XYZ file of C-alpha atoms in Angstrom:
307
model
C 36.523 -14.620 -2.813
C 38.317 -12.659 -0.068
C 36.449 -9.482 -1.044
C 33.092 -11.323 -0.985
C 33.888 -12.672 2.480
C 34.653 -9.171 3.738
C 31.378 -7.857 2.289
C 29.351 -10.688 3.797
C 31.044 -10.186 7.166
C 30.335 -6.457 7.000
C 26.668 -7.099 6.118
C 26.367 -9.566 8.996
C 27.995 -7.077 11.381
C 25.732 -4.205 10.326
C 22.673 -6.413 10.805
C 23.790 -7.496 14.275
C 24.337 -3.929 15.514
C 21.206 -2.590 13.865
C 22.741 -0.814 10.889
C 21.806 -3.176 8.101
C 20.176 -0.248 6.345
C 23.647 1.139 5.569
C 24.371 -1.718 3.173
C 20.813 -1.660 1.785
C 21.148 2.048 1.021
C 24.446 1.505 -0.794
C 23.036 -1.371 -2.846
C 20.003 0.673 -3.863
C 22.194 3.626 -4.819
C 24.076 1.337 -7.201
C 20.789 0.260 -8.815
C 19.648 3.866 -9.127
C 22.786 4.803 -11.062
C 21.947 2.416 -13.903
C 20.709 3.852 -17.194
C 18.091 2.746 -17.922
C 16.883 1.678 -14.505
C 16.361 -2.068 -14.297
C 12.766 -2.442 -13.070
C 13.181 -6.162 -12.402
C 16.161 -5.544 -10.131
C 14.361 -2.708 -8.350
C 11.347 -4.955 -7.758
C 13.582 -7.765 -6.507
C 15.382 -5.401 -4.117
C 12.101 -3.974 -2.834
C 10.599 -7.417 -2.311
C 13.495 -8.374 -0.056
C 14.427 -5.161 1.716
C 12.698 -1.987 2.931
C 13.360 1.027 0.749
C 15.465 3.650 2.557
C 13.241 6.646 3.337
C 15.433 8.991 1.302
C 14.673 7.085 -1.912
C 11.185 5.710 -1.231
C 9.116 8.209 -3.232
C 11.583 8.103 -6.123
C 11.460 4.293 -6.308
C 7.675 4.259 -5.980
C 7.368 6.723 -8.857
C 9.488 4.519 -11.112
C 7.733 1.277 -10.158
C 4.304 2.887 -10.586
C 5.198 4.232 -14.024
C 5.006 7.890 -13.018
C 8.618 8.272 -14.096
C 10.242 6.284 -16.934
C 13.195 3.961 -16.523
C 15.363 6.356 -18.542
C 16.446 8.961 -15.997
C 17.571 11.317 -18.733
C 13.864 11.763 -19.568
C 12.722 12.485 -16.015
C 12.820 16.262 -16.396
C 10.582 16.257 -19.467
C 8.150 13.742 -17.957
C 7.898 15.692 -14.697
C 7.041 18.788 -16.715
C 4.316 16.886 -18.565
C 2.919 15.466 -15.320
C 2.887 18.958 -13.833
C 0.976 20.415 -16.776
C -1.553 17.578 -16.707
C -2.013 18.076 -12.971
C -2.646 21.797 -13.439
C -5.194 21.127 -16.206
C -7.078 18.612 -14.070
C -7.101 20.886 -11.046
C -8.343 23.775 -13.163
C -11.092 21.528 -14.529
C -12.436 20.549 -11.103
C -12.311 24.179 -10.002
C -14.393 25.165 -13.046
C -16.827 22.388 -12.144
C -16.953 23.824 -8.608
C -15.834 20.503 -7.158
C -12.954 22.005 -5.214
C -11.723 25.229 -3.714
C -8.663 26.383 -1.802
C -10.170 24.873 1.361
C -10.835 21.422 -0.102
C -8.679 18.697 1.526
C -5.941 17.311 -0.712
C -7.335 13.721 -0.750
C -10.719 15.024 -1.936
C -9.023 17.125 -4.612
C -7.137 14.021 -5.752
C -10.384 12.029 -5.903
C -12.181 14.612 -8.057
C -9.183 14.939 -10.366
C -8.990 11.172 -10.704
C -12.694 10.911 -11.500
C -12.476 13.650 -14.135
C -9.402 12.052 -15.723
C -11.170 8.677 -15.817
C -14.235 10.289 -17.382
C -16.345 9.823 -14.236
C -17.829 13.292 -13.968
C -20.503 14.296 -11.437
C -23.045 14.185 -14.280
C -22.526 10.420 -14.475
C -23.579 9.993 -10.862
C -26.623 12.211 -11.277
C -27.708 10.358 -14.418
C -27.239 6.995 -12.708
C -29.446 8.093 -9.808
C -32.127 9.304 -12.214
C -32.129 6.116 -14.278
C -32.414 3.931 -11.188
C -35.357 5.802 -9.732
C -33.471 7.785 -7.091
C -32.385 4.656 -5.238
C -29.553 6.446 -3.496
C -30.577 8.095 -0.262
C -27.672 10.523 -0.123
C -26.202 11.914 -3.328
C -23.153 13.124 -1.415
C -22.377 9.724 0.092
C -19.188 8.350 -1.505
C -19.273 4.979 -3.184
C -17.111 2.186 -1.805
C -14.418 2.636 -4.460
C -14.332 6.361 -3.736
C -13.880 5.671 -0.017
C -11.016 3.331 -0.907
C -9.386 5.983 -3.086
C -9.800 8.637 -0.380
C -8.154 6.388 2.210
C -5.172 5.739 -0.072
C -4.943 9.401 -1.102
C -5.002 10.476 2.557
C -1.944 8.346 3.211
C -0.179 9.457 0.034
C -0.828 13.130 0.804
C 1.036 12.682 4.092
C 3.915 10.729 2.575
C 4.380 12.899 -0.529
C 6.309 16.141 -0.601
C 3.740 18.026 -2.688
C 0.126 17.938 -3.889
C 1.466 17.050 -7.318
C 3.177 13.932 -5.993
C 0.173 13.078 -3.826
C -2.087 12.980 -6.874
C 0.175 10.971 -9.148
C 1.125 8.481 -6.432
C -2.539 7.971 -5.451
C -3.776 7.712 -9.018
C -1.078 5.321 -10.244
C -1.135 3.209 -7.075
C -4.887 2.637 -7.415
C -4.725 1.971 -11.162
C -1.800 -0.442 -10.860
C -3.321 -2.273 -7.907
C -6.697 -2.688 -9.604
C -5.091 -3.728 -12.874
C -2.764 -6.326 -11.369
C -4.660 -7.622 -8.367
C -8.416 -7.096 -8.807
C -8.913 -10.776 -9.662
C -6.951 -11.867 -6.579
C -8.857 -9.793 -4.007
C -11.877 -12.153 -3.662
C -9.502 -15.013 -2.793
C -7.565 -13.238 -0.031
C -10.029 -14.013 2.810
C -9.777 -17.745 2.077
C -6.010 -17.452 1.950
C -6.055 -15.732 5.333
C -8.119 -18.579 6.770
C -5.585 -21.090 5.411
C -2.565 -19.423 7.014
C -4.417 -18.695 10.235
C -5.121 -22.434 10.504
C -1.392 -23.082 10.194
C -0.316 -20.420 12.675
C -3.153 -20.116 15.228
C -5.778 -22.825 14.876
C -7.458 -22.012 18.204
C -7.879 -18.390 17.171
C -9.392 -19.448 13.854
C -11.861 -21.744 15.583
C -12.812 -18.963 18.003
C -13.489 -16.560 15.135
C -15.662 -19.169 13.436
C -17.662 -19.979 16.565
C -18.287 -16.282 17.224
C -19.371 -15.739 13.632
C -16.655 -13.116 13.252
C -14.556 -14.796 10.554
C -16.955 -13.958 7.733
C -17.370 -10.421 9.068
C -13.736 -9.375 9.359
C -13.088 -5.981 7.694
C -11.707 -7.601 4.543
C -12.714 -4.768 2.219
C -11.273 -2.087 4.500
C -8.057 -4.058 4.830
C -7.476 -5.458 1.362
C -9.047 -2.937 -1.032
C -7.396 -0.061 0.815
C -4.140 -1.939 1.399
C -4.556 -1.108 5.115
C -4.642 2.648 4.519
C -6.287 4.130 7.595
C -5.764 0.922 9.575
C -2.010 1.234 10.152
C 0.021 4.422 10.703
C 2.068 5.649 7.787
C 5.410 4.764 9.363
C 4.392 1.107 9.323
C 2.248 1.191 6.206
C 5.011 2.407 3.911
C 6.990 -0.794 4.592
C 3.962 -2.802 3.496
C 3.378 -0.656 0.425
C 7.005 -1.150 -0.645
C 6.107 -4.787 -1.248
C 2.656 -4.139 -2.731
C 3.976 -1.589 -5.224
C 6.746 -3.966 -6.282
C 4.204 -6.685 -7.023
C 3.105 -8.582 -3.911
C -0.614 -8.494 -3.223
C -0.304 -11.586 -1.030
C 1.563 -9.654 1.646
C -1.799 -8.100 2.565
C -2.932 -11.529 3.774
C 0.010 -11.704 6.158
C -0.614 -8.190 7.458
C -4.139 -9.333 8.387
C -2.673 -12.501 9.872
C -0.150 -10.507 11.915
C -2.936 -8.265 13.231
C -4.994 -11.232 14.371
C -2.018 -12.944 15.999
C -0.791 -9.745 17.672
C -4.174 -9.138 19.294
C -4.963 -12.790 19.916
C -5.404 -12.405 23.675
C -7.816 -9.498 23.263
C -9.839 -11.258 20.566
C -10.045 -14.530 22.509
C -11.696 -12.659 25.394
C -14.495 -11.448 23.108
C -17.464 -13.679 22.324
C -19.501 -11.381 20.093
C -18.735 -10.778 16.420
C -19.719 -7.115 16.693
C -17.147 -6.508 19.403
C -14.361 -8.266 17.507
C -15.092 -6.479 14.233
C -15.404 -3.120 15.997
C -12.034 -3.635 17.665
C -10.340 -4.616 14.395
C -11.786 -1.597 12.603
C -10.213 0.712 15.201
C -6.881 -0.893 15.947
C -4.532 0.446 18.633
C -1.615 2.132 16.899
C 1.185 1.498 19.373
C 2.047 -1.987 18.073
C 1.910 -1.118 14.376
C 5.648 -1.428 13.706
C 5.696 -4.850 15.344
C 2.708 -5.897 13.225
C 4.379 -4.760 9.994
C 7.599 -6.569 10.890
C 5.743 -9.735 11.859
C 3.717 -9.620 8.642
C 6.854 -9.440 6.510
C 8.468 -12.269 8.505
C 5.378 -14.472 8.043
C 5.226 -13.595 4.352
C 8.866 -14.570 3.860
C 8.391 -17.741 5.912
C 5.410 -19.022 3.941
C 6.489 -17.853 0.479
C 10.149 -18.765 0.816
C 11.147 -15.201 -0.073
C 13.783 -14.754 2.601
C 16.195 -11.849 2.481
C 19.635 -12.714 1.161
C 22.967 -11.110 2.185
C 23.892 -7.967 0.323
C 27.192 -8.227 -1.465
């Protein structure tokens, strides 16, 4: 009991002086020494605390299934992932889809499409069968735009092109597999929580006709990639990767609340939507923090003391 009291006091002290991350880092290091890694514990930790930057990519790889829970197998699996990456990159080079000058996110997209069996021939055949309905064969589809946005963020967060591809690919596959059915319901959920937090703002958005035109697809399908800077986005993605799609609702809610005064001065839906599609970046960390606070408040998932 005395030892627990000392630990709790130390945790409280660190939090007060701004060094709570010291205890979080130590707790995560303990989890990462387990063999095999306990995915449930890692998810629980990540849901409650931000992942220390030093371990973020490692934890993401495990939670996304890029690396197995048995750390003794990591070397072999990394070798296999590397070989598969090289084969895919060679394939898109043979198909003349990429060169040395092609941006990494675009390379990742072409590799992903080839791996999923979505070759360029599929697009050409689809255009032909539908009577050339597409006006621009080079215009990306919505899902490709979403992938590119996510891959752009991953390419900046990852240490290599190899990591950028596997993180982008597995993030998109996991998100679509787990949360595709939930995405259509997120706008209604946002409306519900906005009514609880800022009813006047909700009514203003409805009167202006902006509520139904908010950039839901850009926000939710891309998990705010391209809308928030990476330093703020990675805190959000910690929670999404560990299983919480609903946090995205509270990020949108935090954005609306944070820019309430600006939005309330606008009376045209076009102006409101245009502003929200090109958000100022200086308040992004505050938005991410507020989103997590609101998420914990409304879901009851409050952080507990580390012991």
